[in-house]
Each structure stands twice: as C-alpha cells, then as structure tokens.
C-alpha cells in the first residue's frame, strides 16, 4: 500500500516538478492531417519556399502604373498627360512593354507592367476620358512590390516544432501544402473521485456537492483544440478505483484525476498510481494551491493526480498538464509554458503565506504596463475566483507586498481581459 504521512512526502519547487514531468515527454508521433485541420497543431516538417513571394512585381495599391521619367517635370501649373492604354483587374496582365507617355490602370496585387516603375494612387489621379492627368513627379518604386520582397526562394519558413498559427496555415497554403505532418495529439482521459459528488442535474442534499471538475477540465482541454474521454465519478473504493484507472490506461496517453491525493483513509490516488505500475515523479509541492498534487509515469503514459478542490485543479492543469500535452505534440517545453511577465500589483497583499502561492487573478494593460490584482480569497475550494481569472500571480512566502510591487504573472488564455 502506498500511503505516506505528509511529513514523509518531500516537497519540491515548481521548476523541479516541471523538469521531472518534461523528462518523460516521449518523442512526438507524426500524423498527417488536412491543412484545414492543422491549426493548433505542432509542425514536424520543414517548409522551404520553392518560389519567391511575391513571384512577380506587383501593385501595392489601386492606381495607375507609369514611368517615373515621364512625369519628372510634372507640376500643378504644367501637368503631364498620359494615355491610359489598359485597365487590369487582379489576375490579369499587360503583355506589352509600357511605352513613353502611357499608363495602365490596375488593382492592388496586379502584376506590374514591364517598363513601368512607379504608381499613382487612384485617389490622386485625374482622368479625362482615356487620359491620365499627373500634376506632380513620382519617385521610382512608389507602391511597387518587387518580386521576392516578402519571401526569397530557398528561405526556411517553418521548422519542426513550430506551432501552427493561422498565419502559419496561410503560408502553408501559399506554398501548396494541402496535407501537413504534425505531432499526434495525446488521448486524454478525465476521472473524478469522491463519495460526496453529485451530477449537475441531481438535487442537492446535506453533505453532498455537485461535481464540476470534469466539466472544467474538459473545457480546459477543449481550449487546446482537442477532446477528452470523461470516465465519470468513481467512489472512494480501493478496488473499484484501481480497476477504473487500470482500464482507462488502456485507452489514453494522459489520465487526469481529481481528488484522493491527500492522506486520509479515502485518499487512494497515490496508492492506485503505484498499483498500476506508475513511477511516482512527485507527490508534494513546495507551493500552493495543490500542495499534494501527485504525478506518475507508467509505460509512456502520464497520470496527473490533481486536487479535488476546483481552484487547485484549475491551476494544476495550466502549470502541469497543459505544458505536457503541448510538449507531447512536439512543442519545445519552453514554448509550451504560458507567458510569464512582470505585473504591477494594483493592491497591497499582506504577507501571511506560509508557502509561495500561485494566486488566481486578473490582469489588464494600463499606461503601457500590465496591472494585476487577486480575485478575493484564494482558498483552493472557492469557485468564485475562477470565473474571471485570466492570470496566476506568483506571491512569495511571508512577504508583505505593497501596491505597486512587481510580481511574476502567468498570463492565461482563458478569457478577454
């Protein structure tokens, strides 16, 4: 049986806990997906430009292509008149070299005629029938994009490990990729423990609460662009829990559990992780919330035993589960972390913390800097602070933090701020 008193469970700091998790991330497993389904995945190929972009000289605005030397003496009093020899929509070309005294009307993105070297914007032109009136000189190259000005042939555009943003999808489409090799997403399972839990549609009774963790964690997984198999609520029964965890591990790469990580008679997760063959990576943290979070590794699969308190489970997902999932897909561990930035405290926070705390908070931009505040009491069992939390504020142990103090802040991608 794996039941250690809290005093025998060695607390470790966040950086060490994360390093132990990252050390067990397997190499990414490549899969090929249609380009339309590749956003939010991790690229496992190299994309090299096989042509320059733009592939031809093109107009940077709607207007008239002309030769700058034809209008070098143009002035309001002595305008130059050019003959409009063609009008081009995007995708059309003017095949003859542009002659002296000629102009071509064209749209943004249209191939620039040979011989033309500048553009008079449509709003600046005066047209009289088929004649363009120009009242000022124009420098060569104005509103003209040269071939290869954006991307040069042979340039490396995407590398293995790059996250596929909407912009990256655009580049892949431009260079003819309709199928993309990416890292496979892990199969994720969620299992909730506790005799005290009711379904959301069950009436409340004394001593019971409605189960919300599986819905919250499922939503957090969904925000990564994937789904999770929810195994429901498992009572605090040793053999039943063991059977459910063992069965789930036959179907998933990542199993997230909530509850049962403390040291009471019914806190069975550490024991269960050991019984299914798991190597316990850590079972106590030197910070809050989720001090008794337990993480184990078994046969290439990761088990995250999060606290049953919603606030602690919320934080545990973002600081442990999310980085592992993204690294599993092929993202480097450093890039898998949420951005951490200094933020200025809007309020004073008294130093009554026995351990460092990742406090749920809210940030905003103000005067060119990030200002943040906590969201009321930081009890890990409180739900109210989760509604508006879009940041985690790292508060060191024991220090009074006056308003205006800079604290390390983890920016979450949960809601507009």
Short mmCIF file of C-alpha atoms in Angstrom, two decimals:
data_model
loop_
_atom_site.label_atom_id
_atom_site.label_comp_id
_atom_site.label_asym_id
_atom_site.label_seq_id
_atom_site.Cartn_x
_atom_site.Cartn_y
_atom_site.Cartn_z
CA UNK A 1 0.00 0.00 0.00
CA UNK A 2 1.30 3.48 -0.87
CA UNK A 3 0.17 5.74 1.94
CA UNK A 4 2.84 8.07 3.31
CA UNK A 5 2.27 10.64 6.04
CA UNK A 6 2.51 14.19 4.73
CA UNK A 7 5.71 14.65 6.72
CA UNK A 8 7.36 11.87 4.67
CA UNK A 9 6.33 13.28 1.29
CA UNK A 10 9.17 15.52 0.15
CA UNK A 11 8.02 18.91 -1.16
CA UNK A 12 9.70 20.18 -4.33
CA UNK A 13 9.54 23.57 -6.07
CA UNK A 14 7.65 24.16 -9.29
CA UNK A 15 10.73 24.22 -11.52
CA UNK A 16 11.86 20.80 -10.32
CA UNK A 17 8.37 19.32 -10.60
CA UNK A 18 8.04 20.57 -14.17
CA UNK A 19 11.51 19.25 -15.06
CA UNK A 20 10.54 15.78 -13.82
CA UNK A 21 7.43 15.85 -16.00
CA UNK A 22 9.27 17.14 -19.07
CA UNK A 23 11.89 14.40 -18.71
CA UNK A 24 9.17 11.86 -19.51
CA UNK A 25 7.73 13.52 -22.62
CA UNK A 26 8.03 10.95 -25.44
CA UNK A 27 9.23 11.94 -28.93
CA UNK A 28 6.33 13.32 -31.00
CA UNK A 29 4.40 10.77 -33.03
CA UNK A 30 3.90 12.06 -36.60
CA UNK A 31 0.49 12.02 -38.25
CA UNK A 32 -0.67 13.61 -41.49
CA UNK A 33 -3.74 15.84 -41.43
CA UNK A 34 -5.56 18.03 -43.99
CA UNK A 35 -4.40 21.63 -43.94
CA UNK A 36 -7.86 22.77 -42.81
CA UNK A 37 -7.42 20.70 -39.63
CA UNK A 38 -3.82 21.66 -38.87
CA UNK A 39 -4.32 24.87 -36.86
CA UNK A 40 -3.23 24.48 -33.26
CA UNK A 41 -1.03 21.50 -34.08
CA UNK A 42 2.77 21.29 -33.99
CA UNK A 43 4.59 21.10 -37.33
CA UNK A 44 7.05 18.23 -37.76
CA UNK A 45 8.39 19.09 -41.23
CA UNK A 46 10.50 21.84 -42.75
CA UNK A 47 8.83 24.25 -45.15
CA UNK A 48 11.23 25.80 -47.65
CA UNK A 49 9.98 28.40 -50.12
CA UNK A 50 10.17 26.88 -53.60
CA UNK A 51 9.47 30.26 -55.22
CA UNK A 52 9.82 33.89 -54.25
CA UNK A 53 6.92 35.92 -52.90
CA UNK A 54 5.60 37.93 -54.49
CA UNK A 55 6.51 35.85 -57.54
CA UNK A 56 6.30 38.96 -59.74
CA UNK A 57 6.44 42.74 -59.40
CA UNK A 58 3.01 43.82 -58.26
CA UNK A 59 1.00 46.89 -57.41
CA UNK A 60 0.78 47.84 -53.76
CA UNK A 61 -2.40 49.89 -54.21
CA UNK A 62 -5.17 50.61 -56.69
CA UNK A 63 -3.94 53.17 -59.20
CA UNK A 64 -2.03 53.79 -62.41
CA UNK A 65 1.28 52.19 -63.40
CA UNK A 66 3.55 54.56 -65.30
CA UNK A 67 7.16 55.53 -65.97
CA UNK A 68 8.60 57.98 -63.43
CA UNK A 69 10.73 59.69 -66.06
CA UNK A 70 7.58 60.63 -67.97
CA UNK A 71 6.34 62.76 -65.06
CA UNK A 72 9.59 64.08 -63.57
CA UNK A 73 8.71 67.64 -64.66
CA UNK A 74 5.00 67.48 -63.79
CA UNK A 75 3.62 70.32 -61.65
CA UNK A 76 0.22 71.79 -60.80
CA UNK A 77 0.77 74.50 -63.42
CA UNK A 78 2.28 72.20 -66.04
CA UNK A 79 0.60 68.78 -65.68
CA UNK A 80 1.68 65.81 -67.76
CA UNK A 81 -0.96 63.93 -69.73
CA UNK A 82 -0.59 60.16 -70.22
CA UNK A 83 -2.68 57.89 -72.38
CA UNK A 84 -4.44 55.08 -70.46
CA UNK A 85 -3.78 52.04 -72.65
CA UNK A 86 -5.35 49.32 -70.49
CA UNK A 87 -7.34 48.61 -67.34
CA UNK A 88 -6.42 45.46 -65.42
CA UNK A 89 -8.34 43.57 -62.76
CA UNK A 90 -6.41 41.38 -60.32
CA UNK A 91 -5.14 38.28 -62.07
CA UNK A 92 -4.90 39.97 -65.50
CA UNK A 93 -1.64 41.07 -67.15
CA UNK A 94 -0.50 43.68 -69.67
CA UNK A 95 1.80 41.83 -72.02
CA UNK A 96 3.43 44.67 -73.97
CA UNK A 97 6.20 46.89 -72.56
CA UNK A 98 4.80 50.20 -71.36
CA UNK A 99 5.75 52.94 -73.81
CA UNK A 100 6.55 56.61 -73.32
CA UNK A 101 3.52 58.65 -72.35
CA UNK A 102 1.45 55.60 -71.43
CA UNK A 103 -0.25 54.44 -68.21
CA UNK A 104 -2.15 51.33 -67.14
CA UNK A 105 -4.93 51.38 -64.57
CA UNK A 106 -4.67 48.38 -62.24
CA UNK A 107 -5.83 46.91 -58.95
CA UNK A 108 -3.86 46.08 -55.82
CA UNK A 109 -1.84 42.91 -56.33
CA UNK A 110 -1.89 43.08 -60.13
CA UNK A 111 1.34 42.24 -61.97
CA UNK A 112 3.20 45.46 -62.74
CA UNK A 113 3.66 46.09 -66.48
CA UNK A 114 7.15 45.80 -67.92
CA UNK A 115 8.71 49.25 -68.26
CA UNK A 116 6.59 50.87 -65.53
CA UNK A 117 8.43 51.74 -62.32
CA UNK A 118 6.03 53.77 -60.18
CA UNK A 119 2.35 54.06 -59.27
CA UNK A 120 -0.02 56.98 -58.96
CA UNK A 121 -2.72 56.07 -56.45
CA UNK A 122 -6.27 56.05 -57.73
CA UNK A 123 -7.38 58.79 -55.33
CA UNK A 124 -4.57 61.07 -56.56
CA UNK A 125 -5.29 60.68 -60.27
CA UNK A 126 -7.34 62.87 -62.58
CA UNK A 127 -8.93 61.08 -65.51
CA UNK A 128 -10.28 62.81 -68.58
CA UNK A 129 -11.68 60.15 -70.88
CA UNK A 130 -8.72 57.90 -71.72
CA UNK A 131 -6.18 60.43 -70.44
CA UNK A 132 -4.49 60.50 -67.02
CA UNK A 133 -3.52 63.96 -65.74
CA UNK A 134 -0.47 63.94 -63.42
CA UNK A 135 0.37 67.17 -61.53
CA UNK A 136 3.50 66.14 -59.61
CA UNK A 137 6.58 63.96 -60.09
CA UNK A 138 6.60 60.43 -58.67
CA UNK A 139 9.69 58.64 -57.37
CA UNK A 140 10.64 55.24 -58.83
CA UNK A 141 9.38 52.28 -56.78
CA UNK A 142 6.43 54.04 -55.17
CA UNK A 143 3.79 51.45 -54.19
CA UNK A 144 5.59 48.76 -56.18
CA UNK A 145 6.42 45.42 -54.53
CA UNK A 146 9.40 43.75 -56.15
CA UNK A 147 9.49 40.01 -56.76
CA UNK A 148 10.85 38.26 -53.65
CA UNK A 149 10.48 41.34 -51.47
CA UNK A 150 8.50 39.33 -48.90
CA UNK A 151 9.99 35.83 -49.16
CA UNK A 152 13.03 34.64 -51.11
CA UNK A 153 13.15 31.29 -52.85
CA UNK A 154 15.04 28.84 -50.62
CA UNK A 155 14.11 30.63 -47.39
CA UNK A 156 13.14 28.34 -44.49
CA UNK A 157 9.67 29.38 -43.37
CA UNK A 158 8.65 26.70 -40.85
CA UNK A 159 10.73 24.24 -38.88
CA UNK A 160 9.94 21.11 -36.86
CA UNK A 161 8.44 22.15 -33.54
CA UNK A 162 6.73 25.29 -34.82
CA UNK A 163 3.19 25.85 -33.57
CA UNK A 164 0.74 26.20 -36.44
CA UNK A 165 -0.96 29.56 -36.01
CA UNK A 166 -3.49 30.96 -38.51
CA UNK A 167 -0.60 32.85 -40.10
CA UNK A 168 1.40 29.64 -40.50
CA UNK A 169 -1.63 27.99 -42.11
CA UNK A 170 -1.73 30.84 -44.64
CA UNK A 171 1.93 30.30 -45.51
CA UNK A 172 1.41 26.55 -45.92
CA UNK A 173 -1.49 27.16 -48.29
CA UNK A 174 0.50 29.72 -50.27
CA UNK A 175 3.25 27.18 -50.85
CA UNK A 176 0.90 24.42 -51.91
CA UNK A 177 0.72 22.23 -48.82
CA UNK A 178 -2.70 20.61 -48.63
CA UNK A 179 -1.67 17.91 -46.15
CA UNK A 180 0.60 18.56 -43.20
CA UNK A 181 2.75 16.32 -40.98
CA UNK A 182 2.15 17.22 -37.35
CA UNK A 183 2.57 15.70 -33.89
CA UNK A 184 -0.25 13.44 -32.76
CA UNK A 185 -2.42 14.82 -30.02
CA UNK A 186 -2.47 12.72 -26.86
CA UNK A 187 -5.60 10.82 -25.94
CA UNK A 188 -6.76 12.40 -22.71
CA UNK A 189 -8.96 10.91 -20.01
CA UNK A 190 -10.59 12.60 -17.01
CA UNK A 191 -11.61 10.64 -13.92
CA UNK A 192 -13.11 12.22 -10.82
CA UNK A 193 -13.14 10.59 -7.38
CA UNK A 194 -15.28 11.17 -4.31
CA UNK A 195 -18.32 9.77 -2.50
CA UNK A 196 -19.60 13.30 -1.91
CA UNK A 197 -20.17 14.17 -5.56
CA UNK A 198 -23.49 14.56 -7.35
CA UNK A 199 -24.23 15.02 -11.04
CA UNK A 200 -25.08 18.61 -12.05
CA UNK A 201 -28.74 17.72 -12.55
CA UNK A 202 -29.17 15.97 -9.18
CA UNK A 203 -30.84 17.80 -6.28
CA UNK A 204 -28.52 18.96 -3.53
CA UNK A 205 -28.56 17.13 -0.21
CA UNK A 206 -26.71 17.84 3.01
CA UNK A 207 -23.07 16.75 2.83
CA UNK A 208 -23.01 16.46 -0.97
CA UNK A 209 -21.84 18.85 -3.71
CA UNK A 210 -22.32 18.89 -7.45
CA UNK A 211 -19.33 17.65 -9.43
CA UNK A 212 -17.78 20.35 -11.63
CA UNK A 213 -14.15 19.34 -12.08
CA UNK A 214 -14.71 17.06 -15.07
CA UNK A 215 -16.55 19.86 -16.88
CA UNK A 216 -13.90 22.45 -16.03
CA UNK A 217 -11.02 20.20 -17.06
CA UNK A 218 -12.89 19.14 -20.19
CA UNK A 219 -13.26 22.82 -21.08
CA UNK A 220 -9.56 23.42 -20.47
CA UNK A 221 -8.72 20.52 -22.78
CA UNK A 222 -11.18 21.83 -25.38
CA UNK A 223 -9.38 25.18 -25.40
CA UNK A 224 -6.32 23.27 -26.62
CA UNK A 225 -8.37 22.14 -29.60
CA UNK A 226 -8.93 18.56 -28.51
CA UNK A 227 -11.38 16.41 -26.63
CA UNK A 228 -11.20 14.21 -23.57
CA UNK A 229 -12.87 10.96 -22.56
CA UNK A 230 -14.65 11.53 -19.26
CA UNK A 231 -14.81 8.39 -17.13
CA UNK A 232 -17.25 9.89 -14.68
CA UNK A 233 -17.21 9.83 -10.90
CA UNK A 234 -15.60 6.88 -9.12
CA UNK A 235 -16.49 6.27 -5.46
CA UNK A 236 -13.74 6.15 -2.84
CA UNK A 237 -13.46 2.36 -3.05
CA UNK A 238 -9.95 0.97 -3.36
CA UNK A 239 -10.53 -1.93 -5.76
CA UNK A 240 -13.06 -0.12 -7.93
CA UNK A 241 -10.74 2.86 -8.33
CA UNK A 242 -7.83 0.57 -9.19
CA UNK A 243 -9.91 -1.22 -11.84
CA UNK A 244 -11.13 2.06 -13.39
CA UNK A 245 -7.64 3.58 -13.57
CA UNK A 246 -6.13 0.41 -15.00
CA UNK A 247 -8.88 0.21 -17.62
CA UNK A 248 -8.51 3.88 -18.55
CA UNK A 249 -4.78 3.48 -19.09
CA UNK A 250 -5.51 1.02 -21.88
CA UNK A 251 -7.22 3.83 -23.80
CA UNK A 252 -5.40 7.09 -23.05
CA UNK A 253 -1.96 8.67 -23.08
CA UNK A 254 -2.77 11.17 -20.34
CA UNK A 255 -5.08 10.47 -17.41
CA UNK A 256 -6.17 13.38 -15.22
CA UNK A 257 -7.77 12.54 -11.90
CA UNK A 258 -9.15 14.87 -9.25
CA UNK A 259 -9.47 14.17 -5.55
CA UNK A 260 -7.95 11.47 -3.41
CA UNK A 261 -4.40 12.85 -3.25
CA UNK A 262 -4.22 13.71 0.46
CA UNK A 263 -3.55 11.25 3.30
CA UNK A 264 -6.97 10.37 4.64
CA UNK A 265 -8.35 6.85 4.70
CA UNK A 266 -10.18 7.52 1.43
CA UNK A 267 -7.38 9.34 -0.40
CA UNK A 268 -6.37 6.49 -2.67
CA UNK A 269 -4.79 8.06 -5.75
CA UNK A 270 -1.07 7.77 -4.82
CA UNK A 271 -1.60 4.13 -3.85
CA UNK A 272 -3.57 3.44 -7.04
CA UNK A 273 -0.93 5.05 -9.27
CA UNK A 274 1.68 2.80 -7.68
CA UNK A 275 -0.50 -0.31 -8.03
CA UNK A 276 -0.94 0.18 -11.79
CA UNK A 277 2.83 0.27 -12.18
CA UNK A 278 3.35 4.00 -12.01
CA UNK A 279 6.62 5.63 -11.06
CA UNK A 280 5.73 8.48 -8.72
CA UNK A 281 7.52 11.58 -10.00
CA UNK A 282 6.40 13.72 -7.08
CA UNK A 283 3.62 13.76 -4.50
CA UNK A 284 4.12 17.03 -2.67
CA UNK A 285 4.84 20.56 -3.83
CA UNK A 286 6.54 23.45 -2.08
CA UNK A 287 3.80 25.89 -3.07
CA UNK A 288 0.04 26.27 -3.11
CA UNK A 289 -2.57 25.51 -4.34
CA UNK A 290 -2.45 21.78 -4.95
CA UNK A 291 0.34 21.08 -2.48
CA UNK A 292 -0.33 17.31 -2.56
CA UNK A 293 -0.63 17.01 -6.35
CA UNK A 294 0.67 13.58 -7.36
CA UNK A 295 2.12 12.84 -10.80
CA UNK A 296 3.23 9.43 -12.04
CA UNK A 297 4.56 7.88 -15.23
CA UNK A 298 3.79 4.39 -16.50
CA UNK A 299 4.76 2.81 -19.83
CA UNK A 300 4.84 6.06 -21.79
CA UNK A 301 1.66 7.42 -20.22
CA UNK A 302 1.32 10.23 -17.70
CA UNK A 303 -1.01 10.29 -14.71
CA UNK A 304 -1.85 13.65 -13.16
CA UNK A 305 -3.46 13.35 -9.73
CA UNK A 306 -4.84 16.84 -9.12
CA UNK A 307 -6.55 18.12 -6.01
CA UNK A 308 -10.30 17.76 -5.79
CA UNK A 309 -10.56 21.45 -4.90
CA UNK A 310 -11.58 23.26 -8.11
CA UNK A 311 -9.14 26.14 -7.67
CA UNK A 312 -6.20 23.78 -7.23
CA UNK A 313 -7.29 21.59 -10.15
CA UNK A 314 -7.64 24.71 -12.32
CA UNK A 315 -4.09 25.83 -11.53
CA UNK A 316 -2.66 22.31 -11.76
CA UNK A 317 -3.95 21.90 -15.28
CA UNK A 318 -2.34 25.11 -16.51
CA UNK A 319 1.05 24.69 -14.86
CA UNK A 320 1.50 20.92 -15.33
CA UNK A 321 -0.99 19.23 -17.69
CA UNK A 322 -1.06 21.83 -20.45
CA UNK A 323 2.74 22.05 -20.87
CA UNK A 324 2.97 18.25 -21.00
CA UNK A 325 0.21 17.97 -23.61
CA UNK A 326 1.79 20.60 -25.87
CA UNK A 327 5.25 19.06 -25.49
CA UNK A 328 3.77 15.64 -26.30
CA UNK A 329 2.60 17.15 -29.61
CA UNK A 330 6.14 18.31 -30.39
CA UNK A 331 6.37 21.82 -28.95
CA UNK A 332 9.54 22.58 -27.01
CA UNK A 333 8.93 22.61 -23.24
CA UNK A 334 9.92 26.28 -23.05
CA UNK A 335 7.34 27.29 -25.66
CA UNK A 336 4.70 25.07 -24.06
CA UNK A 337 4.54 27.30 -21.00
CA UNK A 338 2.19 30.23 -20.66
CA UNK A 339 3.93 33.63 -20.92
CA UNK A 340 5.37 34.87 -17.62
CA UNK A 341 5.72 38.61 -17.31
CA UNK A 342 6.20 41.16 -14.54
CA UNK A 343 2.95 42.79 -13.47
CA UNK A 344 2.37 45.65 -11.06
CA UNK A 345 0.11 44.88 -8.12
CA UNK A 346 -2.97 47.07 -8.01
CA UNK A 347 -3.46 46.36 -4.31
CA UNK A 348 -1.38 45.63 -1.24
CA UNK A 349 -1.22 41.95 -0.25
CA UNK A 350 -0.30 41.09 3.36
CA UNK A 351 2.43 38.52 3.92
CA UNK A 352 0.53 35.76 5.67
CA UNK A 353 1.63 32.99 3.28
CA UNK A 354 3.45 30.00 4.76
CA UNK A 355 4.26 28.81 1.22
CA UNK A 356 4.54 30.59 -2.13
CA UNK A 357 1.15 30.85 -3.84
CA UNK A 358 0.00 30.92 -7.45
CA UNK A 359 -2.97 33.17 -6.78
CA UNK A 360 -5.80 33.39 -9.24
CA UNK A 361 -6.02 36.91 -10.53
CA UNK A 362 -6.98 39.28 -13.30
CA UNK A 363 -4.70 41.49 -15.38
CA UNK A 364 -5.14 44.40 -17.75
CA UNK A 365 -2.98 46.82 -19.74
CA UNK A 366 -2.78 50.31 -18.28
CA UNK A 367 -0.37 53.06 -19.26
CA UNK A 368 1.89 50.73 -21.21
CA UNK A 369 2.30 48.21 -18.39
CA UNK A 370 0.47 45.17 -17.03
CA UNK A 371 -1.50 45.78 -13.85
CA UNK A 372 -2.83 42.79 -11.91
CA UNK A 373 -4.89 42.03 -8.84
CA UNK A 374 -6.03 38.96 -6.97
CA UNK A 375 -9.68 37.94 -7.06
CA UNK A 376 -10.64 37.81 -3.43
CA UNK A 377 -9.94 34.94 -1.01
CA UNK A 378 -7.55 32.42 -2.53
CA UNK A 379 -8.92 29.28 -0.91
CA UNK A 380 -8.42 26.42 -3.37
CA UNK A 381 -12.00 25.30 -2.79
CA UNK A 382 -13.53 28.62 -3.89
CA UNK A 383 -15.26 28.66 -7.26
CA UNK A 384 -15.97 32.39 -7.43
CA UNK A 385 -12.38 33.34 -8.28
CA UNK A 386 -12.34 31.02 -11.30
CA UNK A 387 -14.98 32.95 -13.22
CA UNK A 388 -12.83 36.00 -14.02
CA UNK A 389 -9.32 34.59 -13.56
CA UNK A 390 -7.08 35.19 -16.55
CA UNK A 391 -3.76 35.15 -14.72
CA UNK A 392 -1.84 33.43 -11.95
CA UNK A 393 0.11 35.77 -9.68
CA UNK A 394 3.20 34.28 -8.03
CA UNK A 395 3.26 35.54 -4.44
CA UNK A 396 6.40 34.64 -2.45
CA UNK A 397 6.01 33.20 1.03
CA UNK A 398 5.87 35.52 4.00
CA UNK A 399 6.41 38.89 2.32
CA UNK A 400 4.16 41.92 2.58
CA UNK A 401 3.63 43.11 -0.97
CA UNK A 402 2.72 46.82 -1.17
CA UNK A 403 0.63 48.13 -4.05
CA UNK A 404 2.95 48.83 -6.97
CA UNK A 405 5.16 45.80 -6.32
CA UNK A 406 6.13 43.84 -9.43
CA UNK A 407 5.27 40.14 -9.26
CA UNK A 408 5.78 37.35 -11.76
CA UNK A 409 2.48 36.73 -13.52
CA UNK A 410 1.39 33.82 -15.69
CA UNK A 411 -0.92 35.05 -18.45
CA UNK A 412 -3.65 32.53 -19.22
CA UNK A 413 -5.56 32.23 -22.50
CA UNK A 414 -8.94 31.76 -20.85
CA UNK A 415 -10.84 34.99 -21.49
CA UNK A 416 -10.54 38.52 -22.84
CA UNK A 417 -9.10 40.90 -20.26
#
